[in-house]
PDB file of C-alpha atoms in Angstrom:
ATOM      1  CA  GLU A 685     -70.950 -13.362-194.473  1.00  0.00           C
ATOM      2  CA  PRO A 686     -73.032 -11.370-192.042  1.00  0.00           C
ATOM      3  CA  GLU A 687     -74.541  -7.940-193.300  1.00  0.00           C
ATOM      4  CA  VAL A 688     -76.858  -5.154-192.178  1.00  0.00           C
ATOM      5  CA  THR A 689     -80.476  -5.421-193.597  1.00  0.00           C
ATOM      6  CA  GLN A 690     -82.719  -2.682-193.986  1.00  0.00           C
ATOM      7  CA  THR A 691     -86.999  -2.948-194.381  1.00  0.00           C
ATOM      8  CA  PRO A 692     -88.516  -1.760-196.468  1.00  0.00           C
ATOM      9  CA  SER A 693     -86.326  -1.077-199.863  1.00  0.00           C
ATOM     10  CA  HIS A 694     -88.664   1.740-200.703  1.00  0.00           C
ATOM     11  CA  GLN A 695     -91.256   3.686-198.897  1.00  0.00           C
ATOM     12  CA  VAL A 696     -93.774   6.225-200.373  1.00  0.00           C
ATOM     13  CA  THR A 697     -95.456   8.519-197.965  1.00  0.00           C
ATOM     14  CA  GLN A 698     -97.457  11.783-197.803  1.00  0.00           C
ATOM     15  CA  MET A 699     -96.105  14.922-196.141  1.00  0.00           C
ATOM     16  CA  GLY A 700     -96.819  14.933-192.355  1.00  0.00           C
ATOM     17  CA  GLN A 701     -97.372  11.491-191.869  1.00  0.00           C
ATOM     18  CA  GLU A 702     -94.996   9.446-189.663  1.00  0.00           C
ATOM     19  CA  VAL A 703     -92.620   6.917-190.709  1.00  0.00           C
ATOM     20  CA  ILE A 704     -90.439   3.993-189.397  1.00  0.00           C
ATOM     21  CA  LEU A 705     -87.363   2.789-190.992  1.00  0.00           C
ATOM     22  CA  ARG A 706     -86.011  -0.544-189.852  1.00  0.00           C
ATOM     23  CA  CYS A 707     -82.415  -2.277-189.798  1.00  0.00           C
ATOM     24  CA  VAL A 708     -81.008  -5.397-188.505  1.00  0.00           C
ATOM     25  CA  PRO A 709     -77.295  -4.678-187.652  1.00  0.00           C
ATOM     26  CA  ILE A 710     -74.757  -7.435-187.829  1.00  0.00           C
ATOM     27  CA  SER A 711     -75.604  -9.559-184.549  1.00  0.00           C
ATOM     28  CA  ASN A 712     -72.712  -9.092-182.436  1.00  0.00           C
ATOM     29  CA  HIS A 713     -72.221  -5.357-183.281  1.00  0.00           C
ATOM     30  CA  LEU A 714     -72.694  -2.847-180.336  1.00  0.00           C
ATOM     31  CA  TYR A 715     -72.629   0.482-182.043  1.00  0.00           C
ATOM     32  CA  PHE A 716     -75.503   1.507-184.735  1.00  0.00           C
ATOM     33  CA  TYR A 717     -75.793   4.493-187.292  1.00  0.00           C
ATOM     34  CA  TRP A 718     -78.075   6.232-189.293  1.00  0.00           C
ATOM     35  CA  TYR A 719     -76.773   8.123-192.390  1.00  0.00           C
ATOM     36  CA  ARG A 720     -78.750   9.803-195.178  1.00  0.00           C
ATOM     37  CA  GLN A 721     -78.114  10.502-198.695  1.00  0.00           C
ATOM     38  CA  ILE A 722     -80.229  13.038-200.869  1.00  0.00           C
ATOM     39  CA  LEU A 723     -80.073  12.270-204.634  1.00  0.00           C
ATOM     40  CA  GLY A 724     -76.930  13.609-206.013  1.00  0.00           C
ATOM     41  CA  GLN A 725     -75.461  14.611-202.932  1.00  0.00           C
ATOM     42  CA  LYS A 726     -73.115  13.349-200.047  1.00  0.00           C
ATOM     43  CA  VAL A 727     -73.915  10.719-197.723  1.00  0.00           C
ATOM     44  CA  GLU A 728     -74.525  12.537-194.617  1.00  0.00           C
ATOM     45  CA  PHE A 729     -74.248  11.599-190.729  1.00  0.00           C
ATOM     46  CA  LEU A 730     -77.461  11.632-188.829  1.00  0.00           C
ATOM     47  CA  VAL A 731     -76.851   9.859-185.479  1.00  0.00           C
ATOM     48  CA  SER A 732     -74.871   7.101-183.800  1.00  0.00           C
ATOM     49  CA  PHE A 733     -76.049   4.809-180.977  1.00  0.00           C
ATOM     50  CA  TYR A 734     -74.395   2.753-178.525  1.00  0.00           C
ATOM     51  CA  ASN A 735     -75.625   1.263-175.316  1.00  0.00           C
ATOM     52  CA  ASN A 736     -79.407   2.065-175.480  1.00  0.00           C
ATOM     53  CA  GLU A 737     -78.591   5.819-176.193  1.00  0.00           C
ATOM     54  CA  ILE A 738     -77.520   8.199-178.564  1.00  0.00           C
ATOM     55  CA  SER A 739     -73.675   9.085-178.648  1.00  0.00           C
ATOM     56  CA  GLU A 740     -73.866  11.903-181.141  1.00  0.00           C
ATOM     57  CA  LYS A 741     -76.271  13.560-183.627  1.00  0.00           C
ATOM     58  CA  SER A 742     -75.842  15.939-186.552  1.00  0.00           C
ATOM     59  CA  GLU A 743     -77.950  19.084-187.168  1.00  0.00           C
ATOM     60  CA  ILE A 744     -79.818  17.290-189.497  1.00  0.00           C
ATOM     61  CA  PHE A 745     -81.244  15.385-186.490  1.00  0.00           C
ATOM     62  CA  ASP A 746     -83.984  17.172-184.947  1.00  0.00           C
ATOM     63  CA  ASP A 747     -86.410  16.844-182.536  1.00  0.00           C
ATOM     64  CA  GLN A 748     -88.879  15.089-185.897  1.00  0.00           C
ATOM     65  CA  PHE A 749     -86.170  12.241-185.459  1.00  0.00           C
ATOM     66  CA  SER A 750     -85.764   9.495-183.132  1.00  0.00           C
ATOM     67  CA  VAL A 751     -84.003   6.470-182.897  1.00  0.00           C
ATOM     68  CA  GLU A 752     -84.777   3.188-180.837  1.00  0.00           C
ATOM     69  CA  ARG A 753     -83.379  -0.470-180.358  1.00  0.00           C
ATOM     70  CA  PRO A 754     -86.596  -2.126-179.387  1.00  0.00           C
ATOM     71  CA  ASP A 755     -85.470  -5.514-179.170  1.00  0.00           C
ATOM     72  CA  GLY A 756     -82.245  -7.312-179.208  1.00  0.00           C
ATOM     73  CA  SER A 757     -82.087  -7.441-183.432  1.00  0.00           C
ATOM     74  CA  ASN A 758     -83.688  -4.028-184.556  1.00  0.00           C
ATOM     75  CA  PHE A 759     -82.430  -0.933-184.940  1.00  0.00           C
ATOM     76  CA  THR A 760     -85.218   1.693-186.071  1.00  0.00           C
ATOM     77  CA  LEU A 761     -85.354   5.704-187.042  1.00  0.00           C
ATOM     78  CA  LYS A 762     -88.605   7.022-186.734  1.00  0.00           C
ATOM     79  CA  ILE A 763     -89.391  10.639-188.453  1.00  0.00           C
ATOM     80  CA  ARG A 764     -92.571  12.100-186.755  1.00  0.00           C
ATOM     81  CA  SER A 765     -93.486  14.393-189.388  1.00  0.00           C
ATOM     82  CA  THR A 766     -92.372  13.978-192.763  1.00  0.00           C
ATOM     83  CA  LYS A 767     -91.526  16.913-194.924  1.00  0.00           C
ATOM     84  CA  LEU A 768     -90.466  16.790-198.596  1.00  0.00           C
ATOM     85  CA  GLU A 769     -87.032  17.732-197.966  1.00  0.00           C
ATOM     86  CA  ASP A 770     -87.020  14.322-196.132  1.00  0.00           C
ATOM     87  CA  SER A 771     -86.983  12.209-199.280  1.00  0.00           C
ATOM     88  CA  ALA A 772     -83.292  10.455-199.654  1.00  0.00           C
ATOM     89  CA  MET A 773     -81.779   7.666-199.511  1.00  0.00           C
ATOM     90  CA  TYR A 774     -81.281   6.386-195.431  1.00  0.00           C
ATOM     91  CA  PHE A 775     -78.389   3.664-194.634  1.00  0.00           C
ATOM     92  CA  CYS A 776     -78.170   2.106-191.262  1.00  0.00           C
ATOM     93  CA  ALA A 777     -74.717   1.170-190.536  1.00  0.00           C
ATOM     94  CA  SER A 778     -73.455  -0.771-187.559  1.00  0.00           C
ATOM     95  CA  SER A 779     -69.784  -1.419-186.060  1.00  0.00           C
ATOM     96  CA  LEU A 780     -68.152  -4.064-183.629  1.00  0.00           C
ATOM     97  CA  ALA A 781     -66.502  -1.461-181.959  1.00  0.00           C
ATOM     98  CA  GLY A 782     -66.195   2.487-181.250  1.00  0.00           C
ATOM     99  CA  GLY A 783     -63.098   4.046-181.939  1.00  0.00           C
ATOM    100  CA  PRO A 784     -60.206   4.241-184.555  1.00  0.00           C
ATOM    101  CA  ALA A 785     -60.210   0.598-185.428  1.00  0.00           C
ATOM    102  CA  SER A 786     -63.997   0.406-185.787  1.00  0.00           C
ATOM    103  CA  GLU A 787     -65.061  -0.395-189.473  1.00  0.00           C
ATOM    104  CA  GLN A 788     -68.644   0.651-189.972  1.00  0.00           C
ATOM    105  CA  TYR A 789     -70.678  -1.804-192.245  1.00  0.00           C
ATOM    106  CA  PHE A 790     -73.781  -0.299-194.419  1.00  0.00           C
ATOM    107  CA  GLY A 791     -76.896  -1.702-195.429  1.00  0.00           C
ATOM    108  CA  PRO A 792     -78.492  -1.861-198.709  1.00  0.00           C
ATOM    109  CA  GLY A 793     -80.816   1.503-197.827  1.00  0.00           C
ATOM    110  CA  THR A 794     -84.128   2.308-197.676  1.00  0.00           C
ATOM    111  CA  ARG A 795     -85.134   5.020-200.161  1.00  0.00           C
ATOM    112  CA  LEU A 796     -87.840   7.099-198.600  1.00  0.00           C
ATOM    113  CA  THR A 797     -90.195   9.101-201.233  1.00  0.00           C
ATOM    114  CA  VAL A 798     -92.151  11.949-199.273  1.00  0.00           C
ATOM    115  CA  THR A 799     -95.133  13.285-201.404  1.00  0.00           C
TER     116      THR A 799
ATOM    117  CA  LYS B 630     -65.638  22.181-190.042  1.00  0.00           C
ATOM    118  CA  GLN B 631     -64.266  19.030-191.480  1.00  0.00           C
ATOM    119  CA  GLU B 632     -64.609  19.066-195.614  1.00  0.00           C
ATOM    120  CA  VAL B 633     -63.752  15.655-197.474  1.00  0.00           C
ATOM    121  CA  THR B 634     -62.903  16.529-201.148  1.00  0.00           C
ATOM    122  CA  GLN B 635     -62.437  13.970-204.016  1.00  0.00           C
ATOM    123  CA  ILE B 636     -60.797  14.314-207.477  1.00  0.00           C
ATOM    124  CA  PRO B 637     -61.435  13.479-210.101  1.00  0.00           C
ATOM    125  CA  ALA B 638     -65.348  13.767-209.893  1.00  0.00           C
ATOM    126  CA  ALA B 639     -65.524  10.972-212.736  1.00  0.00           C
ATOM    127  CA  LEU B 640     -63.151   8.949-214.595  1.00  0.00           C
ATOM    128  CA  SER B 641     -63.383   6.733-217.603  1.00  0.00           C
ATOM    129  CA  VAL B 642     -60.521   4.235-218.703  1.00  0.00           C
ATOM    130  CA  PRO B 643     -59.816   1.274-220.694  1.00  0.00           C
ATOM    131  CA  GLU B 644     -59.648  -2.258-218.713  1.00  0.00           C
ATOM    132  CA  GLY B 645     -56.279  -3.195-217.501  1.00  0.00           C
ATOM    133  CA  GLU B 646     -55.241   0.319-216.686  1.00  0.00           C
ATOM    134  CA  ASN B 647     -53.631   1.102-213.077  1.00  0.00           C
ATOM    135  CA  LEU B 648     -55.407   4.104-211.782  1.00  0.00           C
ATOM    136  CA  VAL B 649     -55.347   6.618-208.897  1.00  0.00           C
ATOM    137  CA  LEU B 650     -58.521   8.183-206.907  1.00  0.00           C
ATOM    138  CA  ASN B 651     -57.712  11.093-204.779  1.00  0.00           C
ATOM    139  CA  CYS B 652     -59.471  11.879-201.420  1.00  0.00           C
ATOM    140  CA  SER B 653     -58.269  15.020-199.439  1.00  0.00           C
ATOM    141  CA  PHE B 654     -59.582  16.322-196.272  1.00  0.00           C
ATOM    142  CA  THR B 655     -59.228  19.950-194.625  1.00  0.00           C
ATOM    143  CA  ASP B 656     -58.514  18.931-190.716  1.00  0.00           C
ATOM    144  CA  SER B 657     -55.790  16.404-190.347  1.00  0.00           C
ATOM    145  CA  ALA B 658     -57.207  15.625-186.687  1.00  0.00           C
ATOM    146  CA  ILE B 659     -58.786  12.137-188.086  1.00  0.00           C
ATOM    147  CA  TYR B 660     -59.296   8.744-186.031  1.00  0.00           C
ATOM    148  CA  ASN B 661     -59.551   6.838-189.248  1.00  0.00           C
ATOM    149  CA  LEU B 662     -60.213   6.836-193.117  1.00  0.00           C
ATOM    150  CA  GLN B 663     -62.403   4.485-194.785  1.00  0.00           C
ATOM    151  CA  TRP B 664     -62.936   3.743-198.676  1.00  0.00           C
ATOM    152  CA  PHE B 665     -66.107   2.585-199.933  1.00  0.00           C
ATOM    153  CA  ARG B 666     -67.687   1.273-202.773  1.00  0.00           C
ATOM    154  CA  GLN B 667     -71.103   2.059-204.038  1.00  0.00           C
ATOM    155  CA  ASP B 668     -72.816   0.695-206.902  1.00  0.00           C
ATOM    156  CA  PRO B 669     -75.883   2.554-208.417  1.00  0.00           C
ATOM    157  CA  GLY B 670     -79.092   2.523-205.965  1.00  0.00           C
ATOM    158  CA  LYS B 671     -77.326   0.576-203.720  1.00  0.00           C
ATOM    159  CA  GLY B 672     -75.350   0.364-200.264  1.00  0.00           C
ATOM    160  CA  LEU B 673     -72.066   1.125-199.379  1.00  0.00           C
ATOM    161  CA  THR B 674     -69.340  -1.405-199.295  1.00  0.00           C
ATOM    162  CA  SER B 675     -66.291  -1.117-197.086  1.00  0.00           C
ATOM    163  CA  LEU B 676     -63.017  -1.687-199.085  1.00  0.00           C
ATOM    164  CA  LEU B 677     -60.509  -0.453-196.848  1.00  0.00           C
ATOM    165  CA  LEU B 678     -59.960   0.949-193.617  1.00  0.00           C
ATOM    166  CA  ILE B 679     -56.659   3.123-192.502  1.00  0.00           C
ATOM    167  CA  GLN B 680     -56.390   3.954-188.769  1.00  0.00           C
ATOM    168  CA  SER B 681     -54.622   7.739-188.018  1.00  0.00           C
ATOM    169  CA  SER B 682     -51.318   5.976-187.036  1.00  0.00           C
ATOM    170  CA  GLN B 683     -51.033   3.839-190.470  1.00  0.00           C
ATOM    171  CA  ARG B 684     -49.853   4.574-193.716  1.00  0.00           C
ATOM    172  CA  GLU B 685     -51.258   2.256-195.985  1.00  0.00           C
ATOM    173  CA  GLN B 686     -53.799  -0.898-196.284  1.00  0.00           C
ATOM    174  CA  THR B 687     -53.964  -3.441-199.030  1.00  0.00           C
ATOM    175  CA  SER B 688     -56.743  -5.789-200.183  1.00  0.00           C
ATOM    176  CA  GLY B 689     -56.142  -7.643-203.429  1.00  0.00           C
ATOM    177  CA  ARG B 690     -55.768  -5.141-206.106  1.00  0.00           C
ATOM    178  CA  LEU B 691     -56.478  -2.306-203.978  1.00  0.00           C
ATOM    179  CA  ASN B 692     -54.320  -0.511-201.974  1.00  0.00           C
ATOM    180  CA  ALA B 693     -54.995   2.848-199.904  1.00  0.00           C
ATOM    181  CA  SER B 694     -52.435   5.214-198.639  1.00  0.00           C
ATOM    182  CA  LEU B 695     -52.977   7.989-195.843  1.00  0.00           C
ATOM    183  CA  ASP B 696     -50.651  11.186-195.332  1.00  0.00           C
ATOM    184  CA  LYS B 697     -52.391  12.647-192.383  1.00  0.00           C
ATOM    185  CA  SER B 698     -50.196  15.699-191.835  1.00  0.00           C
ATOM    186  CA  SER B 699     -50.824  16.939-195.884  1.00  0.00           C
ATOM    187  CA  GLY B 700     -54.607  15.793-195.321  1.00  0.00           C
ATOM    188  CA  ARG B 701     -54.718  13.371-198.085  1.00  0.00           C
ATOM    189  CA  SER B 702     -55.578   9.603-199.416  1.00  0.00           C
ATOM    190  CA  THR B 703     -54.892   7.856-202.454  1.00  0.00           C
ATOM    191  CA  LEU B 704     -56.598   4.774-203.526  1.00  0.00           C
ATOM    192  CA  TYR B 705     -54.682   2.521-206.131  1.00  0.00           C
ATOM    193  CA  ILE B 706     -56.240   0.083-208.196  1.00  0.00           C
ATOM    194  CA  ALA B 707     -54.291  -2.143-210.201  1.00  0.00           C
ATOM    195  CA  ALA B 708     -55.193  -3.814-213.334  1.00  0.00           C
ATOM    196  CA  SER B 709     -58.657  -2.413-213.623  1.00  0.00           C
ATOM    197  CA  GLN B 710     -61.565  -4.413-214.750  1.00  0.00           C
ATOM    198  CA  PRO B 711     -64.828  -3.806-215.946  1.00  0.00           C
ATOM    199  CA  GLY B 712     -66.509  -4.944-212.460  1.00  0.00           C
ATOM    200  CA  ASP B 713     -64.968  -2.176-210.903  1.00  0.00           C
ATOM    201  CA  SER B 714     -67.058   0.430-212.260  1.00  0.00           C
ATOM    202  CA  ALA B 715     -68.764   2.058-209.422  1.00  0.00           C
ATOM    203  CA  THR B 716     -68.700   5.084-207.270  1.00  0.00           C
ATOM    204  CA  TYR B 717     -65.596   5.630-204.859  1.00  0.00           C
ATOM    205  CA  LEU B 718     -66.081   7.382-201.508  1.00  0.00           C
ATOM    206  CA  CYS B 719     -63.834   8.184-198.864  1.00  0.00           C
ATOM    207  CA  ALA B 720     -64.882   9.052-195.437  1.00  0.00           C
ATOM    208  CA  VAL B 721     -62.942  10.327-192.579  1.00  0.00           C
ATOM    209  CA  MET B 722     -63.832   9.764-188.947  1.00  0.00           C
ATOM    210  CA  THR B 723     -63.434  13.197-187.326  1.00  0.00           C
ATOM    211  CA  GLY B 724     -64.612  15.247-184.399  1.00  0.00           C
ATOM    212  CA  GLY B 725     -67.340  12.845-182.800  1.00  0.00           C
ATOM    213  CA  TYR B 726     -65.541   9.228-182.243  1.00  0.00           C
ATOM    214  CA  ASN B 727     -67.822   7.328-184.741  1.00  0.00           C
ATOM    215  CA  LYS B 728     -69.105   9.912-186.842  1.00  0.00           C
ATOM    216  CA  LEU B 729     -67.845   9.729-191.000  1.00  0.00           C
ATOM    217  CA  ILE B 730     -67.737  12.264-192.934  1.00  0.00           C
ATOM    218  CA  PHE B 731     -67.883  11.611-196.534  1.00  0.00           C
ATOM    219  CA  GLY B 732     -66.611  12.816-199.839  1.00  0.00           C
ATOM    220  CA  ALA B 733     -68.829  13.388-203.155  1.00  0.00           C
ATOM    221  CA  GLY B 734     -67.216  10.479-204.654  1.00  0.00           C
ATOM    222  CA  THR B 735     -65.322   9.614-207.851  1.00  0.00           C
ATOM    223  CA  ARG B 736     -67.389   7.923-210.562  1.00  0.00           C
ATOM    224  CA  LEU B 737     -65.537   5.363-212.244  1.00  0.00           C
ATOM    225  CA  ALA B 738     -66.086   3.414-215.412  1.00  0.00           C
ATOM    226  CA  VAL B 739     -63.978   0.825-216.723  1.00  0.00           C
ATOM    227  CA  HIS B 740     -64.804  -0.185-220.378  1.00  0.00           C
ATOM    228  CA  PRO B 741     -63.659  -3.284-221.984  1.00  0.00           C
TER     229      PRO B 741
END
């Protein structure tokens, strides 16, 4: 069964460093998302992406964050200058379509630890 | 602002019991509601999606209902098994067309 994959599974970085989290969505899906979950807290929406542009972003997704679909298969989240509070599990998701019938499928996550 | 609440926060039951997990949301203007399962340290597995025009969805031993007007959904798990032990999350699609707002989850433990 097709699945969303994410690399790396765990990333440790120092405060102020740039990190890129990578995702391969399900191959025929058109909508892509990033969410994060700080330890012990709710899963939070960061950004949705369709047709090579951001369709919606949350207040968390400030100028330090960016997303890109550099080729036909990868979807990346870049954090330019990491802060301690960026430590979280980051989930990529994809859906075939947008709208009420669109079931989102999540990857296994990347645990980001900022020291 | 949409808020999603799940009750109870944790539940421990013996194997074989039928159980109900509850989810409530403050703004009834939702497009759909999804139930997910999350195993410790793992990703989210989609269980069921109910569109706003639907009342319920079933998959195997799972049945989810939606009462949009009262802002409630329930996930019914029949004949629970130890393998059902996980955290169950509900999420509503609201506001932006593709944004999911999550509850904090119900942590379920089914013991033999």
